[in-house]
Coordinates of C-alpha atoms (C1' of nucleotides) in Angstrom, one line a residue:
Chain T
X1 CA 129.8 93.7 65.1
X2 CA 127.0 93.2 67.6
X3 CA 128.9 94.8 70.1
X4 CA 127.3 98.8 69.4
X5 CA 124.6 100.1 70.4
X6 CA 121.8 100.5 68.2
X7 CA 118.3 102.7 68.5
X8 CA 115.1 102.2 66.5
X9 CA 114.3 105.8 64.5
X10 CA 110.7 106.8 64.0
X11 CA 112.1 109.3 61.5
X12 CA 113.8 106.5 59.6
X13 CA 112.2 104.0 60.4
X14 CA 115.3 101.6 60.7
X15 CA 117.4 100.6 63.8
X16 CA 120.6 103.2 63.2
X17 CA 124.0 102.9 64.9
X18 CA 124.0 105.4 68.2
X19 CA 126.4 107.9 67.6
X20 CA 125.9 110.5 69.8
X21 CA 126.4 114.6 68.6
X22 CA 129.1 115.8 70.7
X23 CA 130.4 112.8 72.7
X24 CA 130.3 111.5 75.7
X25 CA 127.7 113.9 76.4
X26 CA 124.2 113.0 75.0
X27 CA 121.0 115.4 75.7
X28 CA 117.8 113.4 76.1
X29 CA 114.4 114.7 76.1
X30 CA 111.4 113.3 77.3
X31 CA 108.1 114.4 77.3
X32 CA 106.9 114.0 80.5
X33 CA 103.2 114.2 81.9
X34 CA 100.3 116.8 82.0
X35 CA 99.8 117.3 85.5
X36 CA 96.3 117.0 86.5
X37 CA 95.0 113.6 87.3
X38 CA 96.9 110.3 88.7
X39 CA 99.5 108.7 86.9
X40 CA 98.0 105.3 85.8
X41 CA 99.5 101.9 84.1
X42 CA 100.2 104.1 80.9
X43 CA 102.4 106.8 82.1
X44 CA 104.6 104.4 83.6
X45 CA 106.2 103.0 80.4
X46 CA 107.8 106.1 79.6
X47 CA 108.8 106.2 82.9
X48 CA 110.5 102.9 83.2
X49 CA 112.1 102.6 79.0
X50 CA 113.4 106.1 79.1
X51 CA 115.1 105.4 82.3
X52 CA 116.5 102.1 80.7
X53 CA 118.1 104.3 78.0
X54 CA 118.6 106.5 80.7
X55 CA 120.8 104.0 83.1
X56 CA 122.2 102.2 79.4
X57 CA 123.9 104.8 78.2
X58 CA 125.5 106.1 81.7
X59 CA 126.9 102.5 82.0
X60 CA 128.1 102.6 78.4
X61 CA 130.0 105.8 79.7
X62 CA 127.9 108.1 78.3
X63 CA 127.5 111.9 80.3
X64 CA 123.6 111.9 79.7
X65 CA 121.5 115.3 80.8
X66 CA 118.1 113.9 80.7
X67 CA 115.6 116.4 80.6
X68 CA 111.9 115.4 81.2
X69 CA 109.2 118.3 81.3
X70 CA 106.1 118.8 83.3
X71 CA 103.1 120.4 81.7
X72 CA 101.6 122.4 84.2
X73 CA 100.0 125.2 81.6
X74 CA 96.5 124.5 81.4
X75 CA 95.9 122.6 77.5
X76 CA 92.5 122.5 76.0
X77 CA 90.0 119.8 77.0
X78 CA 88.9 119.2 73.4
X79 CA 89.1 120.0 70.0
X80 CA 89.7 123.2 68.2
X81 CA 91.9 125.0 70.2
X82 CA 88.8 126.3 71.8
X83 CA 86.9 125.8 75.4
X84 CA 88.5 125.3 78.9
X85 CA 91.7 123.7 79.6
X86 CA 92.7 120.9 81.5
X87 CA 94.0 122.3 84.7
X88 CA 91.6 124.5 85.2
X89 CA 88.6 122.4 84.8
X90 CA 90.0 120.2 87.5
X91 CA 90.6 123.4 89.4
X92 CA 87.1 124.4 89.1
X93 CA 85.8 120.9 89.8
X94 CA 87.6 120.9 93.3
X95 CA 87.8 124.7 94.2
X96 CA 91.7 124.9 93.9
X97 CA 93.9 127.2 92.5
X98 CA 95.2 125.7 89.6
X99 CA 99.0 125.9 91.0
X100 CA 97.4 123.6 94.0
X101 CA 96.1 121.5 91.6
X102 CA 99.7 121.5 89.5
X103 CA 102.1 120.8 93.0
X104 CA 99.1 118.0 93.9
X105 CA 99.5 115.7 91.3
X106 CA 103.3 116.8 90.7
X107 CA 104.1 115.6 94.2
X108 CA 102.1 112.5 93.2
X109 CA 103.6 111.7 90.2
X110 CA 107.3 111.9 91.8
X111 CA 106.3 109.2 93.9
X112 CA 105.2 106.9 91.9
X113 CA 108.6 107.6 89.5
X114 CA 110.4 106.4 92.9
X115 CA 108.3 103.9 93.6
X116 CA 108.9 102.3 90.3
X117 CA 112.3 102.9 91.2
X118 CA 112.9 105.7 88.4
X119 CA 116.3 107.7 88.4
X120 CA 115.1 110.9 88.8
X121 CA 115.7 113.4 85.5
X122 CA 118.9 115.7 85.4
X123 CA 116.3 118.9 85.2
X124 CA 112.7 118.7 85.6
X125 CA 111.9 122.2 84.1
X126 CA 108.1 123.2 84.3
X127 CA 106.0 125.0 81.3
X128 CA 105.0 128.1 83.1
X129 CA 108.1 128.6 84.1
X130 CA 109.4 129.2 80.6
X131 CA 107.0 131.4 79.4
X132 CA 109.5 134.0 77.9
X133 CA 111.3 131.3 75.9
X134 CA 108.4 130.1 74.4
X135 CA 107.4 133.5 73.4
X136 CA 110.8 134.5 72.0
X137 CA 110.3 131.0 69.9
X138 CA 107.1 132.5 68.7
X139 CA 108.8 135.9 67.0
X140 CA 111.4 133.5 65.8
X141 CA 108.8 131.4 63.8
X142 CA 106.9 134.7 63.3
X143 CA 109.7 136.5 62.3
X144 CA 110.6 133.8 59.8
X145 CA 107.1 134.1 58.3
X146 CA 105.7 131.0 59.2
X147 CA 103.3 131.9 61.3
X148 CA 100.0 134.3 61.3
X149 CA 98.5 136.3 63.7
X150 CA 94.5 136.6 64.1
X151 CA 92.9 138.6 67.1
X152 CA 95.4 138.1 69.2
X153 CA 96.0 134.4 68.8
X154 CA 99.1 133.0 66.7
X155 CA 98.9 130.3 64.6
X156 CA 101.5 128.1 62.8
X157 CA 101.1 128.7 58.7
X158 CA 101.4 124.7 57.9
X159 CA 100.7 125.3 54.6
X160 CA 103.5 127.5 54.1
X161 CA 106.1 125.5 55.7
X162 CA 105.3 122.7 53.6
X163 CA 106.3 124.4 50.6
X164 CA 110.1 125.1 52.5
X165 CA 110.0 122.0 54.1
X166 CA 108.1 119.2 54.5
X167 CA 105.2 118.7 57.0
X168 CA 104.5 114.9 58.1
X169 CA 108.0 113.6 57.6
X170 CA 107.9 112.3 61.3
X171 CA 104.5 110.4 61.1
X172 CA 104.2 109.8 57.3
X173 CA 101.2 112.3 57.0
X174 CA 100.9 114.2 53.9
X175 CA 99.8 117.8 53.7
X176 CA 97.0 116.5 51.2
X177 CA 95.8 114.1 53.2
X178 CA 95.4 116.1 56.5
X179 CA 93.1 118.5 54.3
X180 CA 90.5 116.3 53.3
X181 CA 90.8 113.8 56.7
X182 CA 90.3 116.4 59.1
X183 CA 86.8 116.8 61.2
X184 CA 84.5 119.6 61.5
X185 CA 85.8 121.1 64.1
X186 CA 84.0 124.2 66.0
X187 CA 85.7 127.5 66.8
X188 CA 88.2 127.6 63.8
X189 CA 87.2 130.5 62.2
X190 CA 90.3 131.9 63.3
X191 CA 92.8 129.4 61.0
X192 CA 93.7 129.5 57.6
X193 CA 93.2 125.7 57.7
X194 CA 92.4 123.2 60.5
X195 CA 95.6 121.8 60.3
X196 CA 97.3 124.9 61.5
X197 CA 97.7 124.9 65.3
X198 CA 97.9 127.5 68.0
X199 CA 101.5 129.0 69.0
X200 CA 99.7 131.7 71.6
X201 CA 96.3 131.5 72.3
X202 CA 94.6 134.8 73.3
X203 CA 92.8 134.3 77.1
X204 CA 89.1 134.3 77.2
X205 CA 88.2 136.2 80.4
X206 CA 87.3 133.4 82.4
X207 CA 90.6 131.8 81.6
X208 CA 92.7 131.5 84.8
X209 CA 96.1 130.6 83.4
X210 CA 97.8 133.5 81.8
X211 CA 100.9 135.7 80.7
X212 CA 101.1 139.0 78.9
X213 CA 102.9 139.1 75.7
X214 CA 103.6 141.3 72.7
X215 CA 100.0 140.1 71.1
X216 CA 97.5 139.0 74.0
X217 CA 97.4 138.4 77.3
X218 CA 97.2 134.4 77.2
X219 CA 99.0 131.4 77.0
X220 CA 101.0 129.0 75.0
X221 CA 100.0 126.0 72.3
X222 CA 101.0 122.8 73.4
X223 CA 103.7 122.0 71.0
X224 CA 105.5 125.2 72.0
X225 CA 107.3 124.1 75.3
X226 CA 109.0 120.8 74.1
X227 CA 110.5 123.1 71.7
X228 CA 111.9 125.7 74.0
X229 CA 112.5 123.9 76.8
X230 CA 114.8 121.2 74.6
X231 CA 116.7 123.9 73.1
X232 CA 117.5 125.9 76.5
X233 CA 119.1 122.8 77.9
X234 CA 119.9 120.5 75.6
X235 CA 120.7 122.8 72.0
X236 CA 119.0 123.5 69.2
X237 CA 120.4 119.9 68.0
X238 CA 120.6 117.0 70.6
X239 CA 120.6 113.2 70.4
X240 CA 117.3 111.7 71.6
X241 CA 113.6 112.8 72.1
X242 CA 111.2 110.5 73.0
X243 CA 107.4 109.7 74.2
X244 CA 104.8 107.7 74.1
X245 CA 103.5 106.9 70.5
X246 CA 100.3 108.5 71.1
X247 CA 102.1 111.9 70.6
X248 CA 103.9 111.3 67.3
X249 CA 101.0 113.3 65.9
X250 CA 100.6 115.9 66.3
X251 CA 102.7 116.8 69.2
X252 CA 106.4 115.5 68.2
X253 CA 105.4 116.7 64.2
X254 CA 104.5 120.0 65.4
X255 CA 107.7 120.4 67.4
X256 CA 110.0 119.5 64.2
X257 CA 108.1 121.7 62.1
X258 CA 108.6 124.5 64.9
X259 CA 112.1 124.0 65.3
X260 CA 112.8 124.2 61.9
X261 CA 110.7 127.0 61.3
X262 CA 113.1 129.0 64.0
X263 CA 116.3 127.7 62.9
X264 CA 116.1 125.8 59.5
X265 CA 116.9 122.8 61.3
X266 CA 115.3 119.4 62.8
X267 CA 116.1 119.5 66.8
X268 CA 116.7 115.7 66.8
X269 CA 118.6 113.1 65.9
X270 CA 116.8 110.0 67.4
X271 CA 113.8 109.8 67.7
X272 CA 112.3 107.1 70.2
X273 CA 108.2 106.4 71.0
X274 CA 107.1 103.6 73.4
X275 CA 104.1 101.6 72.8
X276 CA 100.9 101.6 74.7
X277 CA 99.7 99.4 77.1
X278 CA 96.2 97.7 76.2
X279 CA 93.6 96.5 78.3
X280 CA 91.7 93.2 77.0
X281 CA 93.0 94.9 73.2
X282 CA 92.2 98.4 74.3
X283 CA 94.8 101.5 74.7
X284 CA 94.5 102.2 78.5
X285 CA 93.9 106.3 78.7
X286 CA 92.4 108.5 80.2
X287 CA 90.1 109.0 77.5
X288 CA 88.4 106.0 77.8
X289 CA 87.9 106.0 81.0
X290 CA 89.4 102.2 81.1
X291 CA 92.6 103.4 83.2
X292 CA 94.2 102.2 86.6
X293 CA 96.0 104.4 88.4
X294 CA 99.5 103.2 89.7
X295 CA 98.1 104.1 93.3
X296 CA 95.2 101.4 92.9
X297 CA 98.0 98.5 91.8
X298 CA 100.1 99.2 94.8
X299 CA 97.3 98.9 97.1
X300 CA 95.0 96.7 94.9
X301 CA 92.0 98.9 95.2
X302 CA 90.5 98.6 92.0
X303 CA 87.9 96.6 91.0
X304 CA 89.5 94.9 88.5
X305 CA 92.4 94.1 90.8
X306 CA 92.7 90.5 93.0
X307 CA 95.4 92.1 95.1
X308 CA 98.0 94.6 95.2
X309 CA 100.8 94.2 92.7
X310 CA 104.4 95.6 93.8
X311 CA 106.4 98.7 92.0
X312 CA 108.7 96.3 91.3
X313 CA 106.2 93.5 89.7
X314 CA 104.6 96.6 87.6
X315 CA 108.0 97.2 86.3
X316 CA 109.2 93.5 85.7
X317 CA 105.9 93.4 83.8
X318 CA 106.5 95.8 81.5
X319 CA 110.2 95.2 80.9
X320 CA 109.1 91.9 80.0
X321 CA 107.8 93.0 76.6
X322 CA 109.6 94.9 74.4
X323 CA 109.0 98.8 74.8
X324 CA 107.7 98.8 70.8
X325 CA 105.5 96.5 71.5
X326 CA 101.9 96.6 72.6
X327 CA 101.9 95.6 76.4
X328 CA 98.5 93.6 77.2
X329 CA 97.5 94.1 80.8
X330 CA 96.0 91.3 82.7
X331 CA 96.3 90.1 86.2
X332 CA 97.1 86.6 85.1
X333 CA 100.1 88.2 83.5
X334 CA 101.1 90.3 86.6
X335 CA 101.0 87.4 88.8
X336 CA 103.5 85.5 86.4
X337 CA 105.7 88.6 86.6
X338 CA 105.7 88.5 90.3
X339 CA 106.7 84.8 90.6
X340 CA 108.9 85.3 87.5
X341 CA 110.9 88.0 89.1
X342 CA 111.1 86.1 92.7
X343 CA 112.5 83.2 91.1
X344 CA 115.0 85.6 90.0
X345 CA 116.1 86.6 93.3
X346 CA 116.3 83.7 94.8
X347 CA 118.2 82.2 92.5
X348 CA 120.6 85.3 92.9
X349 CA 120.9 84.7 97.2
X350 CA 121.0 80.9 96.2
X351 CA 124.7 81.3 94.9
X352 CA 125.7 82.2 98.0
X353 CA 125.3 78.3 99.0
X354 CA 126.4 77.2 96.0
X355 CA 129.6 74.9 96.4
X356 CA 132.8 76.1 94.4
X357 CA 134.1 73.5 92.4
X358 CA 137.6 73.3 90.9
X359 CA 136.1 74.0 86.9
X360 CA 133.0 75.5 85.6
X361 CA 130.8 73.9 83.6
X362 CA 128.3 77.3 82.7
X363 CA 129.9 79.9 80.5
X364 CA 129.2 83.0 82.1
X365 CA 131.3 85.2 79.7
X366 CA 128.8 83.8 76.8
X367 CA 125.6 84.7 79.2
X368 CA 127.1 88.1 79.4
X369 CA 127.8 88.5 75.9
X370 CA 124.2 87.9 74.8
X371 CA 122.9 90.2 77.8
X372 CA 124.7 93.1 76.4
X373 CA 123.7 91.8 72.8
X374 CA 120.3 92.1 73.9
X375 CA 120.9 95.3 75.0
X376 CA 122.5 97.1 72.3
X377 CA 119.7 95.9 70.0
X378 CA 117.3 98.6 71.0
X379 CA 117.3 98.0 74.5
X380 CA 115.4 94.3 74.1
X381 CA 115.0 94.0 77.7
X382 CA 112.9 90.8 77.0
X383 CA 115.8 89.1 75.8
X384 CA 118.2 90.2 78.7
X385 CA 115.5 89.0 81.1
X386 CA 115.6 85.9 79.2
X387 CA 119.8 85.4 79.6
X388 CA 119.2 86.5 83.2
X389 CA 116.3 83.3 83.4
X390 CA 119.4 81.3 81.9
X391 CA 121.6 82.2 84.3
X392 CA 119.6 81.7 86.8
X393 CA 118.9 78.1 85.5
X394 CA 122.9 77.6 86.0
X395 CA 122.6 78.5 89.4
X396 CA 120.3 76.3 90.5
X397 CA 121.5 73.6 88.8
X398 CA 125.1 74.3 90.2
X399 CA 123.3 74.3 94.1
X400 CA 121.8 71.0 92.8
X401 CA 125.5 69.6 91.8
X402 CA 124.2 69.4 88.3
X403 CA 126.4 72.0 86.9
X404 CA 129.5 73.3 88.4
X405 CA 131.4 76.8 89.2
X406 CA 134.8 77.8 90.3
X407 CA 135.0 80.7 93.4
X408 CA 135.9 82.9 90.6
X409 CA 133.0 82.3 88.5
X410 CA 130.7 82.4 91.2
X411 CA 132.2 86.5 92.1
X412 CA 131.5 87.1 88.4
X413 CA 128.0 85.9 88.4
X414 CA 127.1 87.5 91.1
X415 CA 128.5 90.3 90.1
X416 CA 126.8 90.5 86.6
X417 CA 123.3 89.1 88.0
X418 CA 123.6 92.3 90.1
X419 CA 124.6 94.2 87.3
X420 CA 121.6 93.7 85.5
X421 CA 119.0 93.5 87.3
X422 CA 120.1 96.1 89.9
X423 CA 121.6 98.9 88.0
X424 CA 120.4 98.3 84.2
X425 CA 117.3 97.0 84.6
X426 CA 116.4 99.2 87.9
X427 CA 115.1 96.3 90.1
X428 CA 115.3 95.4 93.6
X429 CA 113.6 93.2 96.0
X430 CA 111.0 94.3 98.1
X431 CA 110.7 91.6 100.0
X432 CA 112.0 93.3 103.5
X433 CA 109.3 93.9 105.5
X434 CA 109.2 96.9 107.9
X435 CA 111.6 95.0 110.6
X436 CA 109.5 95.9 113.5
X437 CA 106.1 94.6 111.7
X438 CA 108.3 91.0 111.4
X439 CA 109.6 91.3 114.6
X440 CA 106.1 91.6 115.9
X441 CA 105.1 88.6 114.1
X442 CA 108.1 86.1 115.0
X443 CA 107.6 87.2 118.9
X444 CA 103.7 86.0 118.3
X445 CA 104.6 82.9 116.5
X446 CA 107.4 81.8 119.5
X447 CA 104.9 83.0 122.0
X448 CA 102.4 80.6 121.1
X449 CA 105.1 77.9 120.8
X450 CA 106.3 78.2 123.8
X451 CA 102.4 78.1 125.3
X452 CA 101.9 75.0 123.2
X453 CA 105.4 73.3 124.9
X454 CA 103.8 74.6 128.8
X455 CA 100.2 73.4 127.7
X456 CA 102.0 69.8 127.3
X457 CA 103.9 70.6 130.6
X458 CA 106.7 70.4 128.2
X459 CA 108.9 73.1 130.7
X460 CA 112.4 72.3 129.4
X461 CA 110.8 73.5 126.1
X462 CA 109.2 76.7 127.1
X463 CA 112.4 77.1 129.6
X464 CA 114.7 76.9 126.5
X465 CA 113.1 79.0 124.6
X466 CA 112.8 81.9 127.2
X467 CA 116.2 81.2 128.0
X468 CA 117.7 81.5 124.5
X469 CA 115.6 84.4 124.0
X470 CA 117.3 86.2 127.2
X471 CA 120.5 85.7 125.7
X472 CA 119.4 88.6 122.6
X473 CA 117.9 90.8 125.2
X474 CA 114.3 89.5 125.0
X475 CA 112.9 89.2 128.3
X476 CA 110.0 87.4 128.5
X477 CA 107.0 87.5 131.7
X478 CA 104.4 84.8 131.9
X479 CA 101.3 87.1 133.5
X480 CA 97.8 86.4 134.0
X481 CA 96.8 87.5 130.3
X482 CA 99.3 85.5 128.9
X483 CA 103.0 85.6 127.8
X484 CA 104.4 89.4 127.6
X485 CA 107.7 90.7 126.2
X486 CA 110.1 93.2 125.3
X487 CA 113.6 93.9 125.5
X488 CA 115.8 94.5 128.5
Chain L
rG1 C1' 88.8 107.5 54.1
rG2 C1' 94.3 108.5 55.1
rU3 C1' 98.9 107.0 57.9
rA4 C1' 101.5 103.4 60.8
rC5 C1' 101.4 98.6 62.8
rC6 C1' 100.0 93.8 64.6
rG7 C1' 97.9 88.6 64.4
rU8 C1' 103.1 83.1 67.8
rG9 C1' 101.1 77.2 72.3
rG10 C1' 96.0 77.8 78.3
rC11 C1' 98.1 83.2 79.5
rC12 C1' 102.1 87.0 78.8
rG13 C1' 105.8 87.6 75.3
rA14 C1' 110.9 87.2 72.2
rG15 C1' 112.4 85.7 67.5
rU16 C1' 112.5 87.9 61.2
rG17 C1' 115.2 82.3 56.2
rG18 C1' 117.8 76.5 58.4
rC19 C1' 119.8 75.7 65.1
rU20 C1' 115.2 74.7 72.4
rA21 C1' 113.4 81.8 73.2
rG22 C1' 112.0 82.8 78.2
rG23 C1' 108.4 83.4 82.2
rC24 C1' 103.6 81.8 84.3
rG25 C1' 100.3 77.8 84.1
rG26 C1' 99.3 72.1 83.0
rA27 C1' 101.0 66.7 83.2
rG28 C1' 104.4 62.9 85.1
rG29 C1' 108.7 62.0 88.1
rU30 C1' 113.2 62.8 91.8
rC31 C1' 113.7 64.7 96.6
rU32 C1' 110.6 64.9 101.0
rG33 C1' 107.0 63.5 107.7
rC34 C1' 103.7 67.5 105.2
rA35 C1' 104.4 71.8 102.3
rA36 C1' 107.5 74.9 99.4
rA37 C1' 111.8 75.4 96.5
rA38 C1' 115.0 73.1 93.3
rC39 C1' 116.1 69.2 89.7
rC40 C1' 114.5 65.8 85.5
rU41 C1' 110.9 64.6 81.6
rU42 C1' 106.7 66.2 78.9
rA43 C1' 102.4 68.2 76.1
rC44 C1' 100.5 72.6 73.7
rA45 C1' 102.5 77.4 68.2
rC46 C1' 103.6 80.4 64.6
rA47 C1' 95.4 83.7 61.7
rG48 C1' 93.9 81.5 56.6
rC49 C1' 95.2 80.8 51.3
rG50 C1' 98.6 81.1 47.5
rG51 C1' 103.8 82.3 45.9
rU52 C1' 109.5 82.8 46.1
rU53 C1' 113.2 79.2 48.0
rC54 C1' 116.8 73.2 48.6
rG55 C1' 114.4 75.1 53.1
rA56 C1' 109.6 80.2 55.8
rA57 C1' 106.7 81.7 62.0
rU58 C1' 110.5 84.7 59.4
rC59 C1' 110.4 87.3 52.4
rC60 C1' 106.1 88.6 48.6
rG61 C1' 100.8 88.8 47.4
rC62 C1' 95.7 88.2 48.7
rU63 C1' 91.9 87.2 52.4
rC64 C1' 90.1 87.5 57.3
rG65 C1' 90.6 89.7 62.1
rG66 C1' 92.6 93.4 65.5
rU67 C1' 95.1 98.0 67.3
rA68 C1' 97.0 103.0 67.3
rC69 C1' 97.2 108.0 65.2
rC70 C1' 94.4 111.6 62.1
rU71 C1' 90.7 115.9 68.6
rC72 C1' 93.0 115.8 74.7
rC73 C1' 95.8 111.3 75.8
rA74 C1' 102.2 108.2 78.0

RNA sequence: GGUACCGUGGCCGAGUGGCUAGGCGGAGGUCUGCAAAACCUUACACAGCGGUUCGAAUCCGCUCGGUACCUCCA
């Protein structure tokens, strides 16, 4: 009964059997990032649990599109639906066009998805380059008479689609309460109430970002392209949407609210949010300024960093809690992911010395039973890690002669190590250096070996080792400035 | 104030009614020229107070503490 896969729902709040809409496809959306500054520690959970679900359910058989946006439209800065947006400010700030600034950190962000060793999504479609389909959403909802128009500006009539529907269901927010918990906000003469938010938001002149359409020449609300974009490639129903938690409000409410205003229908069946990553108890964002970038772990230039920290330890790290959960960041706990994650590997090259014996003591089948347990329970990569520890254990203790393994038990291991942590989990060792770096270094190290032998007037030594070397096409010259070398 | 959630050993982090989570770190030991790895043993826990139960870290209530969202944020 364990056996199925099961998903935690924000709408329900309940882990529901996956049972996909038109199977063995499944559409998966995923809202990806806002374009204008360095991905840090927080945009990489996303990354790394939606391509779990991602590689999960294409193992499981699954035919996944998985569709993960980029917003390159400039959003608002702050409050209100009023001032300068994002992309330009930075544009501004650094004397770019905003499209430079948009391909920058695009470019940027790609690689630090393949550095964390990300499958890359099935499409990748941009904001402004969906401009029409957001505004053909917009008569839809307009059309349908939930929305309002007011100097050239469109605004969603939340008020009004309460009554037909129900506002909130998503985050648990009631209509009443948003009423008398929302802030002063400046610049909202223009709504009905502050709740209601922008659908097309008319250009101030200075505003470089913008398209003409049937009310003003400007641009689109934030909630809008999720919207479109999902139902161009995926339907107006598909299986998953997910996201980091921080957008459950307003973003992922707005986007049911919208769909359902177009087609009298919620776009989503499962809904799936990832925790945040704290540092010292605090959300890491860019809001508070408390962030590291991903850049600054790989290269350990940050001043809260003792060293760099590999793609791969940043993404043993955070599969080591449970994508629900709060991740604390420290670099106590990175270093124990690094050494965690070795000990993994080598225990993975150690059965290659392990001695097949004639019956097996471990019970691999069991280990991989609980691995795919683990798994189907809302992808509790903690736990699979934990099997994969076990394992592990077994291997060593069969090298030690502890615990025993047949031939054919050792090909299965190695084969379902491999399977996890390779292909499910998305890990690999890093631990090859750039060969001619290492070459480099071993030459150095038998140089001054061989110098420490002649020092000695050990010759047979230093002879040997010349000699030996010779036969691998390494010719070695003792010159005035010492030993030289390279290959014949 | 509203909504959602959390509080587990030195650190990170699973577990949701009875059976060792796991990793890192600590202590002792085996092995060993030294070191590392591995192996063995071991200490350290469920915020507090009540309640339900034969039995609770796990369910309920209260108290204390913390976080997120309610404005851009993964």
């Amino acid at each position: 009964m364990e056996d199925k896969l099961k998903i935690y729902n924000t709408l329900s709040h309940k882990k529901e059997l996956f049972e996909p809409l038109n199977p063995p496809h499944v559409g998966m959306y995923v809202c990806g990032p806002t374009v204008y500054g360095d991905a840090h520690l927080g945009h990489a959970r996303p990354g790394i649990t939606f391509d779990i679900v991602f590689r999960y359910l294409k193992h499981l058989g699954y035919k996944v599109r998985y569709v993960r946006n980029i917003t390159d439209v400039g959003h608002l800065v702050n409050d209100a639906d009023t001032g300068e947006d994002k992309i330009q400010k930075k544009a501004r700030l650094e004397e770019l066009e905003p499209m430079e600034i948009v391909k920058y950190y695009t470019d940027r962000y790609h690689e630090n998805m393949r550095q964390l060793n990300t499958l890359p999504p099935s499409i990748e479609p941009t904001a402004s380059g969906h401009i029409i389909e957001q505004i053909e959403l917009v008569k839809k909802i307009l059309k349908n008479g939930y929305a309002y128009e007011s100097d050239g500006s469109l605004y969603f009539d939340v008020e009004k689609y309460n009554k037909d529907y129900r506002y909130g269901k998503l985050s648990g927010r009631r209509i009443e309460d948003l009423l008398h918990n929302t802030h002063e906000l400046a610049g909202q003469e223009e709504k009905h109430n502050a709740f209601d938010f922008a659908l097309w938001k008319k250009a101030d002149p200075s505003h470089l970002m913008h398209w003409p359409s049937p009310w003003s020449e400007g641009y689109p609300g934030w909630h809008l392209e999720c919207s479109a974009m999902g139902a161009k490639y995926l339907g107006e129903t598909f299986d998953i949407h997910g996201g980091g938690m921080d957008l459950l409000f307003p973003h992922h409410e707005s986007e049911i609210a919208q769909a359902n205003a177009a087609t009298g229908h919620d776009p989503v069946k499962y809904w799936m949010h990832n925790n945040m990553i704290t540092i010292n108890g605090q959300k890491m964002g860019k809001s508070l300024k408390n962030f590291i970038t991903l850049e600054e772990f790989f290269t350990g230039k940050h001043k809260s960093l003792d060293q760099p920290y590999a793609p791969m330890t940043i993404r043993f790290f955070i599969l080591q809690a449970h994508y629900r959960s709060t991740l604390d960041f420290s670099t106590e706990a990175l270093k124990a992911a690094e050494k965690g994650l070795r000990k993994l590997f080598d225990a993975l090259y150690l059965l290659d010395d392990v001695k097949p014996a004639a019956t097996s003591s471990v019970n691999i089948k069991l280990i991989e039973e609980k691995c795919y347990q683990s798994m189907n329970d809302d992808f509790n990569t903690p736990m699979v890690i934990a099997h994969l520890f076990d394992l592990a254990h077994g291997i060593n203790q069969a090298y030690a002669g502890k615990e025993s393994l047949t031939q054919e038990d050792i090909a299965y291991t190695r084969k379902l190590f491999s399977s996890f942590l390779f292909d499910l989990l998305g890990l690999k060792d890093e631990k090859e250096k750039d060969d001619s770096q290492l070459i480099e270094y071993l030459m150095k190290t038998i140089i001054e070996i061989r110098q420490e032998a002649k020092n000695k007037k050990d010759y047979a030594t230093a002879d040997m080792i010349r000699e030996e070397l010779a036969k691998m096409d390494i010719q070695i010259k003792d010159t005035k400035e010492g030993a030289k070398w390279n290959f014949k």
